[in-house]
Amino acid sequence: NAGVTQTPKFQVLKTGQSMTLQCAQDMNHEYMSWYRQDPGMGLRLIHYSVGAGITDQGEVPNGYNVSRSTTEDFPLRLLSAAPSQTSVYFCASSSGPNFSTDTQYFGPGTRLTVL
Amino acid sequence: KQEVTQIPAALSVPEGENLVLNCSFTDSAIYNLQWFRQDPGKGLTSLLLIQSSQREQTSGRLNASLDKSSGRSTLYIAASQPGDSATYLCAAKSNFGNEKLTFGTGTRLTIIP
């Protein structure tokens, strides 16, 4: 299986544009999440989902929307891009908090630049 | 609020040496602690996961320990190799609320051939 896939790998936007970062997993994982990684700040949780139809906010949700219509897909939408959203975005999935191992699997990331 | 710290930010050691990477966390009420490896321009790869009830986990040349009372975890790498060069991140999962992982900022490890 492919694990966690993300598209696109790179994206440049102008301030005010909107776009959707795609994330898909083929491991039948219930739990999916989006993180952003910025220099010197570690990874920070944006939004997460514990199953289809269920989403919740993480640490830095402002300016982002998510939905989870299927188990496999968890897109992240930037509503009106700002330079502060320049970052590397990672999608992750896991079998969920009820499983003893609960290992997180990460996608390869999307590098976003907002001009 | 959980805070995770990794010191030093960068470390260089000669090939073949054993080394220890450090991770400290402020809230001992954790569900588990994970160690990840990140290669430049790549995503994160999970190395080891330690449940809150465990003291250590081993995988090959890697050994991770957890001491909740002192708020510390260590990643021990035996007989280091140039291929071990990467950034190593630790992340603590909270017991409560939203299943959030709190990440440290990582230690960039360079193994000198």
XYZ file of N, CA and C in Angstrom:
684
model
N 0.838 -1.201 0.000
C 0.000 0.000 0.000
C 0.872 1.250 0.000
N 0.282 2.399 -0.351
C 1.050 3.628 -0.534
C 1.263 4.373 0.777
N 0.515 4.029 1.834
C 0.644 4.759 3.089
C -0.129 6.071 3.030
N 0.534 7.155 3.440
C -0.076 8.486 3.428
C 0.499 9.272 2.251
N -0.364 9.754 1.382
C 0.078 10.534 0.235
C -0.447 11.954 0.334
N 0.348 12.894 -0.153
C -0.026 14.308 -0.129
C 0.253 14.921 -1.500
N -0.650 15.766 -1.944
C -0.435 16.551 -3.160
C -0.936 17.964 -2.942
N -0.297 18.975 -3.547
C 0.951 18.864 -4.316
C 2.164 18.793 -3.392
N 3.343 18.605 -3.937
C 4.584 18.628 -3.145
C 5.029 20.066 -2.882
N 4.819 20.930 -3.856
C 5.198 22.341 -3.739
C 4.043 23.193 -4.270
N 3.883 24.379 -3.675
C 2.845 25.293 -4.137
C 3.237 26.716 -3.776
N 3.055 27.625 -4.731
C 3.251 29.044 -4.482
C 1.914 29.739 -4.709
N 1.491 30.522 -3.729
C 0.236 31.262 -3.814
C 0.491 32.743 -3.632
N -0.434 33.533 -4.115
C -0.418 34.961 -3.806
C -1.363 35.201 -2.640
N -1.079 36.237 -1.886
C -1.933 36.603 -0.755
C -3.384 36.730 -1.206
N -4.284 36.076 -0.456
C -5.698 36.147 -0.750
C -6.227 34.984 -1.570
N -5.347 34.234 -2.212
C -5.797 33.075 -2.976
C -6.203 31.947 -2.030
N -7.040 31.070 -2.553
C -7.440 29.904 -1.777
C -6.930 28.646 -2.477
N -6.761 27.591 -1.697
C -6.366 26.323 -2.291
C -6.655 25.184 -1.304
N -6.602 23.967 -1.811
C -6.811 22.779 -1.002
C -5.597 21.871 -1.096
N -5.076 21.510 0.065
C -4.018 20.507 0.140
C -4.692 19.149 0.316
N -4.275 18.198 -0.523
C -4.902 16.890 -0.487
C -4.094 15.913 0.367
N -4.807 15.040 1.071
C -4.189 13.985 1.863
C -5.049 12.740 1.746
N -4.411 11.605 1.511
C -5.128 10.339 1.439
C -4.297 9.246 2.088
N -4.993 8.287 2.701
C -4.299 7.126 3.271
C -5.077 5.865 2.916
N -4.334 4.776 2.740
C -4.953 3.517 2.332
C -4.787 2.435 3.390
N -4.657 2.846 4.643
C -4.435 1.900 5.739
C -5.685 1.718 6.590
N -6.790 2.294 6.151
C -8.057 2.210 6.875
C -7.946 2.796 8.293
N -7.131 3.837 8.404
C -6.961 4.486 9.699
C -8.119 5.415 10.008
N -8.555 5.391 11.256
C -9.635 6.280 11.665
C -9.141 7.698 11.935
N -7.958 7.799 12.504
C -7.469 9.084 12.982
C -6.572 9.729 11.936
N -6.872 10.963 11.536
C -6.030 11.721 10.609
C -5.845 13.132 11.140
N -4.726 13.737 10.787
C -4.436 15.067 11.316
C -3.565 15.844 10.336
N -3.580 17.163 10.510
C -2.731 18.069 9.745
C -1.845 18.849 10.695
N -0.554 18.909 10.356
C 0.424 19.676 11.111
C 1.106 20.662 10.161
N 1.595 21.734 10.749
C 2.511 22.603 10.029
C 3.840 22.623 10.759
N 4.915 22.707 9.977
C 6.255 22.712 10.557
C 6.956 23.994 10.163
N 7.334 24.761 11.156
C 8.032 26.025 10.949
C 9.357 25.991 11.679
N 10.379 26.642 11.133
C 11.712 26.614 11.760
C 11.653 27.085 13.208
N 12.273 26.312 14.094
C 12.379 26.697 15.494
C 11.119 26.524 16.311
N 10.031 26.009 15.680
C 8.765 25.909 16.417
C 8.236 24.492 16.497
N 8.886 23.543 15.871
C 8.376 22.178 15.891
C 7.108 22.049 15.065
N 6.523 20.891 15.076
C 5.255 20.669 14.375
C 4.098 21.063 15.276
N 3.132 21.748 14.692
C 1.959 22.173 15.449
C 0.696 21.651 14.771
N -0.226 21.158 15.580
C -1.448 20.546 15.083
C -2.430 21.619 14.617
N -2.940 21.467 13.389
C -3.894 22.428 12.826
C -5.325 21.942 13.054
N -5.653 20.789 12.498
C -6.956 20.155 12.671
C -6.746 18.652 12.720
N -7.712 17.954 13.280
C -7.641 16.515 13.275
C -9.038 15.919 13.154
N -9.072 14.616 12.858
C -10.347 13.910 12.696
C -10.201 12.517 13.294
N -11.211 12.103 14.041
C -11.187 10.770 14.646
C -12.069 9.787 13.878
N -12.578 10.213 12.731
C -13.362 9.325 11.888
C -14.147 10.133 10.873
N -14.696 9.445 9.884
C -15.469 10.122 8.839
C -16.594 10.930 9.472
N -16.703 12.180 9.047
C -17.743 13.068 9.528
C -17.430 13.786 10.822
N -16.241 13.517 11.406
C -15.890 14.114 12.700
C -14.557 14.843 12.571
N -14.557 16.138 12.840
C -13.316 16.912 12.830
C -13.279 17.818 14.053
N -12.085 18.249 14.410
C -11.936 19.162 15.543
C -10.678 19.995 15.346
N -10.621 21.094 16.089
C -9.510 22.016 15.950
C -8.330 21.574 16.785
N -7.151 21.893 16.270
C -5.934 21.672 17.012
C -5.433 22.960 17.625
N -4.129 23.113 17.606
C -3.476 24.250 18.271
C -3.553 25.535 17.452
N -3.470 25.432 16.115
C -3.407 26.615 15.250
C -4.406 26.508 14.101
N -5.716 26.529 14.367
C -6.706 26.269 13.316
C -7.096 27.464 12.454
N -6.765 28.683 12.908
C -7.283 29.860 12.218
C -6.760 29.957 10.792
N -7.702 30.192 9.844
C -7.347 30.326 8.435
C -7.410 29.023 7.659
N -7.779 27.948 8.344
C -7.830 26.626 7.709
C -9.189 25.966 7.970
N -9.665 25.226 6.970
C -10.862 24.405 7.133
C -10.560 22.978 6.730
N -11.261 22.033 7.344
C -11.129 20.635 6.962
C -12.505 19.999 6.900
N -12.556 18.861 6.222
C -13.744 18.017 6.210
C -13.281 16.575 6.075
N -14.113 15.644 6.476
C -13.747 14.228 6.395
C -14.988 13.453 5.943
N -15.169 13.392 4.627
C -16.346 12.714 4.098
C -16.113 11.211 3.932
N -14.853 10.803 3.837
C -14.522 9.383 3.726
C -13.414 9.044 4.715
N -13.220 7.771 4.996
C -12.121 7.363 5.867
C -10.769 7.693 5.239
N -10.699 7.613 3.897
C -9.417 7.715 3.210
C -8.887 9.136 3.073
N -9.758 10.121 2.923
C -9.331 11.465 2.517
C -9.556 12.508 3.604
N -8.609 13.434 3.692
C -8.713 14.498 4.709
C -8.084 15.759 4.125
N -8.806 16.488 3.276
C -8.249 17.692 2.661
C -8.193 18.875 3.621
N -7.195 19.718 3.405
C -7.020 20.944 4.196
C -7.196 22.134 3.260
N -8.122 23.005 3.606
C -8.404 24.174 2.760
C -7.889 25.450 3.398
N -7.142 26.212 2.590
C -6.743 27.554 2.987
C -7.741 28.512 2.357
N -8.422 29.285 3.171
C -9.533 30.089 2.687
C -9.061 31.354 1.977
N -8.085 32.029 2.536
C -7.537 33.254 1.969
C -6.085 33.325 2.430
N -5.178 32.859 1.583
C -3.792 32.650 1.995
C -3.123 33.940 2.465
N -2.312 33.804 3.497
C -1.540 34.915 4.058
C -0.071 34.499 4.132
N 0.854 35.454 4.074
C 2.283 35.099 4.170
C 2.617 34.292 5.424
N 1.861 34.497 6.513
C 2.105 33.753 7.751
C 1.805 32.260 7.597
N 1.140 31.880 6.515
C 0.843 30.475 6.271
C 1.916 29.788 5.422
N 2.969 30.514 5.105
C 4.128 29.897 4.462
C 4.727 28.891 5.436
N 4.801 27.632 5.021
C 5.203 26.580 5.935
C 5.289 25.266 5.161
N 5.702 24.225 5.868
C 5.618 22.868 5.335
C 4.480 22.173 6.070
N 3.564 21.594 5.303
C 2.378 20.980 5.869
C 2.472 19.462 5.770
N 2.213 18.817 6.890
C 2.254 17.355 6.942
C 0.894 16.812 7.355
N 0.497 15.770 6.659
C -0.686 15.012 7.029
C -0.214 13.728 7.709
N -0.966 13.275 8.690
C -0.596 12.058 9.407
C -1.844 11.235 9.673
N -1.648 9.934 9.839
C -2.765 9.069 10.194
C -2.305 8.030 11.200
N -3.256 7.503 11.955
C -2.963 6.417 12.878
C -4.226 5.595 13.068
N -4.040 4.416 13.666
C -5.192 3.543 13.863
C -6.134 4.080 14.921
N -5.656 5.031 15.727
C -6.556 5.686 16.648
C -6.245 5.386 18.087
N -6.802 6.161 18.973
C -6.427 6.097 20.391
C -6.837 4.806 21.074
N -7.681 3.992 20.487
C -8.086 2.754 21.139
C -7.135 1.592 20.870
N -6.129 1.813 20.045
C -5.176 0.763 19.738
C -3.897 0.984 20.532
N -3.325 -0.064 21.024
C -2.199 0.068 21.944
C -0.960 0.628 21.282
N -0.806 0.427 19.979
C 0.431 0.906 19.364
C 0.292 2.355 18.930
N -0.755 2.692 18.194
C -1.081 4.086 17.927
C 0.049 4.848 17.243
N 0.833 4.155 16.416
C 1.927 4.814 15.708
C 1.361 5.768 14.673
N 1.974 6.953 14.585
C 1.571 7.934 13.595
C 2.376 7.729 12.317
N 1.686 7.739 11.179
C 2.334 7.649 9.871
C 2.167 8.996 9.174
N 3.283 9.531 8.690
C 3.276 10.854 8.087
C 3.428 10.773 6.571
N 2.792 11.725 5.898
C 3.000 11.914 4.486
C 4.301 12.663 4.222
N 4.680 12.833 2.938
C 5.960 13.469 2.598
C 5.946 14.981 2.716
N 4.794 15.585 2.898
C 4.722 17.028 3.111
C 4.421 17.822 1.855
N 3.846 19.010 2.075
C 3.618 20.011 1.021
C 4.298 21.294 1.460
N 5.213 21.776 0.624
C 5.913 23.027 0.937
C 5.154 24.168 0.281
N 4.567 25.038 1.104
C 3.734 26.139 0.622
C 4.409 27.478 0.865
N 4.448 28.280 -0.177
C 4.956 29.648 -0.065
C 3.839 30.603 -0.458
N 3.585 31.583 0.413
C 2.573 32.601 0.122
C 3.276 33.947 -0.038
N 3.124 34.527 -1.215
C 3.823 35.785 -1.524
C 2.950 37.001 -1.205
N -0.110 23.388 30.028
C 0.166 23.149 28.619
C 1.487 22.390 28.500
N 1.440 21.296 27.750
C 2.637 20.472 27.587
C 3.677 21.213 26.761
N 4.914 21.143 27.194
C 6.038 21.672 26.423
C 7.092 20.583 26.323
N 7.628 20.413 25.134
C 8.637 19.391 24.881
C 9.904 20.074 24.388
N 11.027 19.718 24.998
C 12.303 20.360 24.688
C 13.334 19.309 24.306
N 14.091 19.609 23.267
C 15.181 18.727 22.865
C 16.471 19.544 22.806
N 17.427 19.122 23.610
C 18.725 19.777 23.671
C 19.809 18.709 23.568
N 20.841 18.892 22.681
C 21.093 20.103 21.901
C 20.288 20.138 20.612
N 20.306 21.272 19.928
C 19.624 21.388 18.648
C 20.392 20.666 17.548
N 21.711 20.546 17.722
C 22.539 19.872 16.727
C 23.658 19.123 17.438
N 24.056 18.007 16.833
C 25.063 17.141 17.439
C 25.847 16.454 16.327
N 27.173 16.470 16.447
C 28.039 15.771 15.489
C 28.900 14.781 16.247
N 28.940 13.543 15.771
C 29.750 12.521 16.425
C 30.438 11.682 15.356
N 31.617 11.132 15.673
C 32.306 10.254 14.702
C 31.560 8.934 14.543
N 31.684 8.377 13.360
C 31.082 7.082 13.067
C 31.562 6.024 14.064
N 30.622 5.165 14.454
C 30.966 4.068 15.347
C 30.690 4.346 16.814
N 30.540 5.604 17.149
C 30.298 5.942 18.560
C 28.841 5.673 18.931
N 28.639 5.383 20.211
C 27.291 5.314 20.770
C 26.890 6.722 21.183
N 25.614 7.043 21.090
C 25.183 8.399 21.441
C 23.783 8.374 22.043
N 23.483 9.446 22.769
C 22.182 9.594 23.425
C 21.571 10.933 23.043
N 20.324 10.887 22.614
C 19.556 12.098 22.333
C 18.540 12.293 23.452
N 18.362 13.531 23.848
C 17.526 13.844 24.997
C 16.213 14.518 24.626
N 15.193 14.214 25.410
C 13.871 14.814 25.234
C 13.290 15.029 26.628
N 12.836 16.246 26.923
C 12.197 16.490 28.209
C 10.809 17.080 27.990
N 9.892 16.763 28.899
C 8.517 17.243 28.775
C 8.047 17.727 30.145
N 7.135 18.696 30.148
C 6.759 19.366 31.390
C 5.591 18.705 32.102
N 4.698 18.036 31.370
C 3.516 17.422 31.968
C 3.686 15.907 31.930
N 3.774 15.285 33.095
C 4.042 13.845 33.135
C 2.809 12.995 32.817
N 1.641 13.637 32.689
C 0.408 12.895 32.385
C 0.318 12.632 30.882
N 1.216 11.798 30.386
C 1.237 11.509 28.954
C 0.668 10.124 28.691
N 0.137 9.945 27.487
C -0.403 8.651 27.050
C 0.707 7.802 26.450
N 1.539 8.418 25.642
C 2.718 7.761 25.103
C 3.723 8.793 24.637
N 4.913 8.324 24.297
C 5.938 9.196 23.748
C 6.541 8.499 22.540
N 6.679 9.259 21.453
C 7.202 8.688 20.223
C 8.480 9.392 19.805
N 9.366 8.637 19.195
C 10.546 9.189 18.559
C 10.388 9.014 17.041
N 10.724 10.105 16.326
C 10.632 10.111 14.872
C 11.982 10.509 14.291
N 12.169 10.107 13.052
C 13.326 10.531 12.259
C 12.802 11.327 11.071
N 13.478 12.445 10.769
C 13.115 13.238 9.599
C 14.366 13.515 8.782
N 14.365 13.050 7.539
C 15.448 13.353 6.611
C 15.121 14.655 5.885
N 16.137 15.383 5.423
C 15.900 16.699 4.804
C 14.876 16.637 3.676
N 13.883 17.514 3.739
C 12.864 17.578 2.700
C 11.883 16.431 2.704
N 11.894 15.639 3.753
C 11.028 14.462 3.796
C 10.054 14.545 4.964
N 9.139 13.575 5.004
C 8.226 13.478 6.132
C 8.881 12.796 7.315
N 8.086 12.530 8.325
C 8.582 11.909 9.546
C 8.356 10.402 9.493
N 9.332 9.662 9.999
C 9.224 8.215 10.099
C 9.262 7.836 11.568
N 8.259 7.097 12.015
C 8.222 6.678 13.412
C 9.296 5.637 13.673
N 10.062 5.858 14.745
C 11.128 4.926 15.129
C 10.689 4.026 16.271
N 10.231 4.642 17.336
C 9.847 3.896 18.534
C 8.703 4.624 19.217
N 7.806 3.847 19.813
C 6.716 4.391 20.610
C 6.747 3.725 21.968
N 6.735 4.520 23.026
C 6.731 3.992 24.391
C 5.414 4.376 25.039
N 4.672 3.372 25.481
C 3.436 3.646 26.216
C 3.787 4.185 27.601
N 2.841 4.875 28.224
C 3.113 5.496 29.526
C 3.446 4.471 30.601
N 2.991 3.233 30.422
C 3.244 2.186 31.419
C 4.581 1.474 31.202
N 5.254 1.797 30.086
C 6.508 1.127 29.758
C 7.706 1.978 30.165
N 8.850 1.334 30.314
C 10.073 2.064 30.643
C 10.999 2.213 29.442
N 10.928 1.240 28.500
C 11.792 1.348 27.333
C 11.268 0.492 26.194
N 11.773 0.819 24.996
C 11.480 0.065 23.791
C 12.764 -0.026 22.979
N 12.928 -1.147 22.291
C 14.148 -1.374 21.511
C 13.772 -1.788 20.094
N 14.570 -1.279 19.140
C 14.442 -1.711 17.758
C 15.825 -1.658 17.136
N 16.414 -2.829 16.915
C 17.749 -2.874 16.330
C 18.773 -2.151 17.188
N 19.439 -1.157 16.586
C 20.460 -0.386 17.323
C 19.867 0.766 18.137
N 18.565 0.893 18.139
C 17.902 1.992 18.834
C 17.254 1.492 20.124
N 17.396 2.306 21.168
C 16.722 2.020 22.428
C 16.186 3.324 22.977
N 14.884 3.359 23.248
C 14.282 4.556 23.816
C 13.820 4.251 25.230
N 14.071 5.171 26.133
C 13.633 5.020 27.521
C 12.674 6.140 27.881
N 11.880 5.881 28.915
C 10.912 6.865 29.383
C 10.908 6.890 30.896
N 11.063 8.075 31.468
C 10.960 8.285 32.911
C 9.944 9.394 33.123
N 8.700 9.006 33.375
C 7.638 10.003 33.513
C 7.841 10.889 34.722
N 8.353 10.322 35.807
C 8.482 11.103 37.041
C 9.438 12.273 36.865
N 10.462 12.077 36.053
C 11.420 13.158 35.827
C 11.123 13.932 34.544
N 10.141 13.490 33.785
C 9.791 14.175 32.544
C 10.859 14.049 31.478
N 11.453 12.854 31.358
C 12.541 12.696 30.412
C 12.402 11.421 29.589
N 12.847 11.507 28.353
C 13.013 10.348 27.498
C 14.357 10.473 26.795
N 14.995 9.342 26.543
C 16.243 9.352 25.813
C 16.170 8.350 24.668
N 16.856 8.671 23.587
C 17.013 7.762 22.454
C 18.493 7.433 22.352
N 18.806 6.165 22.545
C 20.176 5.678 22.492
C 20.399 5.035 21.135
N 21.454 5.471 20.449
C 21.821 4.889 19.160
C 23.188 4.238 19.325
N 23.241 2.938 19.098
C 24.496 2.202 19.237
C 25.238 2.144 17.904
N 26.556 2.174 17.998
C 27.421 1.986 16.820
C 26.940 2.844 15.648
N 26.967 4.135 15.821
C 26.373 5.056 14.836
C 27.006 4.895 13.448
N 26.173 5.153 12.438
C 26.577 5.027 11.028
C 26.229 6.320 10.301
N 26.913 6.632 9.207
C 26.581 7.852 8.452
C 25.110 7.913 8.049
N 24.493 6.758 7.795
C 23.077 6.721 7.445
C 22.155 7.130 8.567
N 22.674 7.253 9.783
C 21.870 7.723 10.911
C 21.731 9.238 10.910
N 22.472 9.910 10.064
C 22.403 11.377 10.008
C 20.996 11.808 9.594
N 20.357 12.608 10.419
C 18.975 13.049 10.214
C 18.606 13.934 11.397
N 17.401 14.470 11.351
C 16.859 15.164 12.514
C 15.944 14.207 13.264
N 16.120 14.152 14.574
C 15.334 13.253 15.417
C 14.401 14.098 16.276
N 13.124 13.760 16.213
C 12.106 14.492 16.964
C 11.418 13.560 17.947
N 11.105 14.097 19.111
C 10.265 13.350 20.035
C 8.923 14.063 20.149
N 7.893 13.314 20.474
C 6.549 13.877 20.582
C 5.804 13.174 21.703
N 5.162 13.956 22.557
C 4.388 13.417 23.669
C 2.904 13.528 23.349
N 2.192 12.447 23.583
C 0.740 12.464 23.381
C 0.078 12.627 24.742
N -0.845 13.585 24.809
C -1.496 13.911 26.065
C -2.512 12.851 26.450
N -2.719 12.695 27.768
C -3.759 11.791 28.255
C -5.154 12.296 27.970
N -5.271 13.608 27.887
C -6.599 14.187 27.913
C -6.948 14.886 26.615
N -8.237 15.075 26.420
C -8.713 15.971 25.383
C -8.538 15.435 23.988
N -7.794 16.189 23.159
C -7.931 16.012 21.730
C -6.854 15.150 21.085
N -6.213 14.258 21.823
C -5.218 13.350 21.259
C -4.090 14.092 20.564
N -3.746 15.218 21.092
C -2.750 16.061 20.451
C -1.341 15.565 20.739
N -0.518 15.528 19.696
C 0.909 15.279 19.859
C 1.620 16.614 20.023
N 2.437 16.728 21.052
C 3.268 17.916 21.225
C 4.695 17.538 20.861
N 5.228 18.227 19.855
C 6.552 17.904 19.326
C 7.631 18.789 19.932
N 8.820 18.220 20.083
C 10.007 19.020 20.303
C 10.494 19.565 18.965
N 11.475 20.452 19.033
C 11.985 21.061 17.800
C 13.075 20.217 17.149
N 13.492 19.138 17.804
C 14.386 18.192 17.161
C 15.857 18.407 17.454
N 16.617 17.338 17.272
C 18.077 17.379 17.314
C 18.586 16.933 15.954
N 19.365 17.809 15.301
C 19.937 17.464 14.003
C 21.247 16.734 14.237
N 21.269 15.455 13.879
C 22.413 14.581 14.135
C 23.229 14.399 12.867
N 24.533 14.599 12.982
C 25.457 14.355 11.875
C 26.484 13.334 12.327
N 26.600 12.244 11.599
C 27.594 11.223 11.877
C 28.758 11.428 10.910
N 29.925 11.643 11.447
C 31.096 11.970 10.642
C 31.831 10.691 10.266
N 31.967 10.411 8.957
C 32.633 9.153 8.542
C 34.103 9.118 8.952
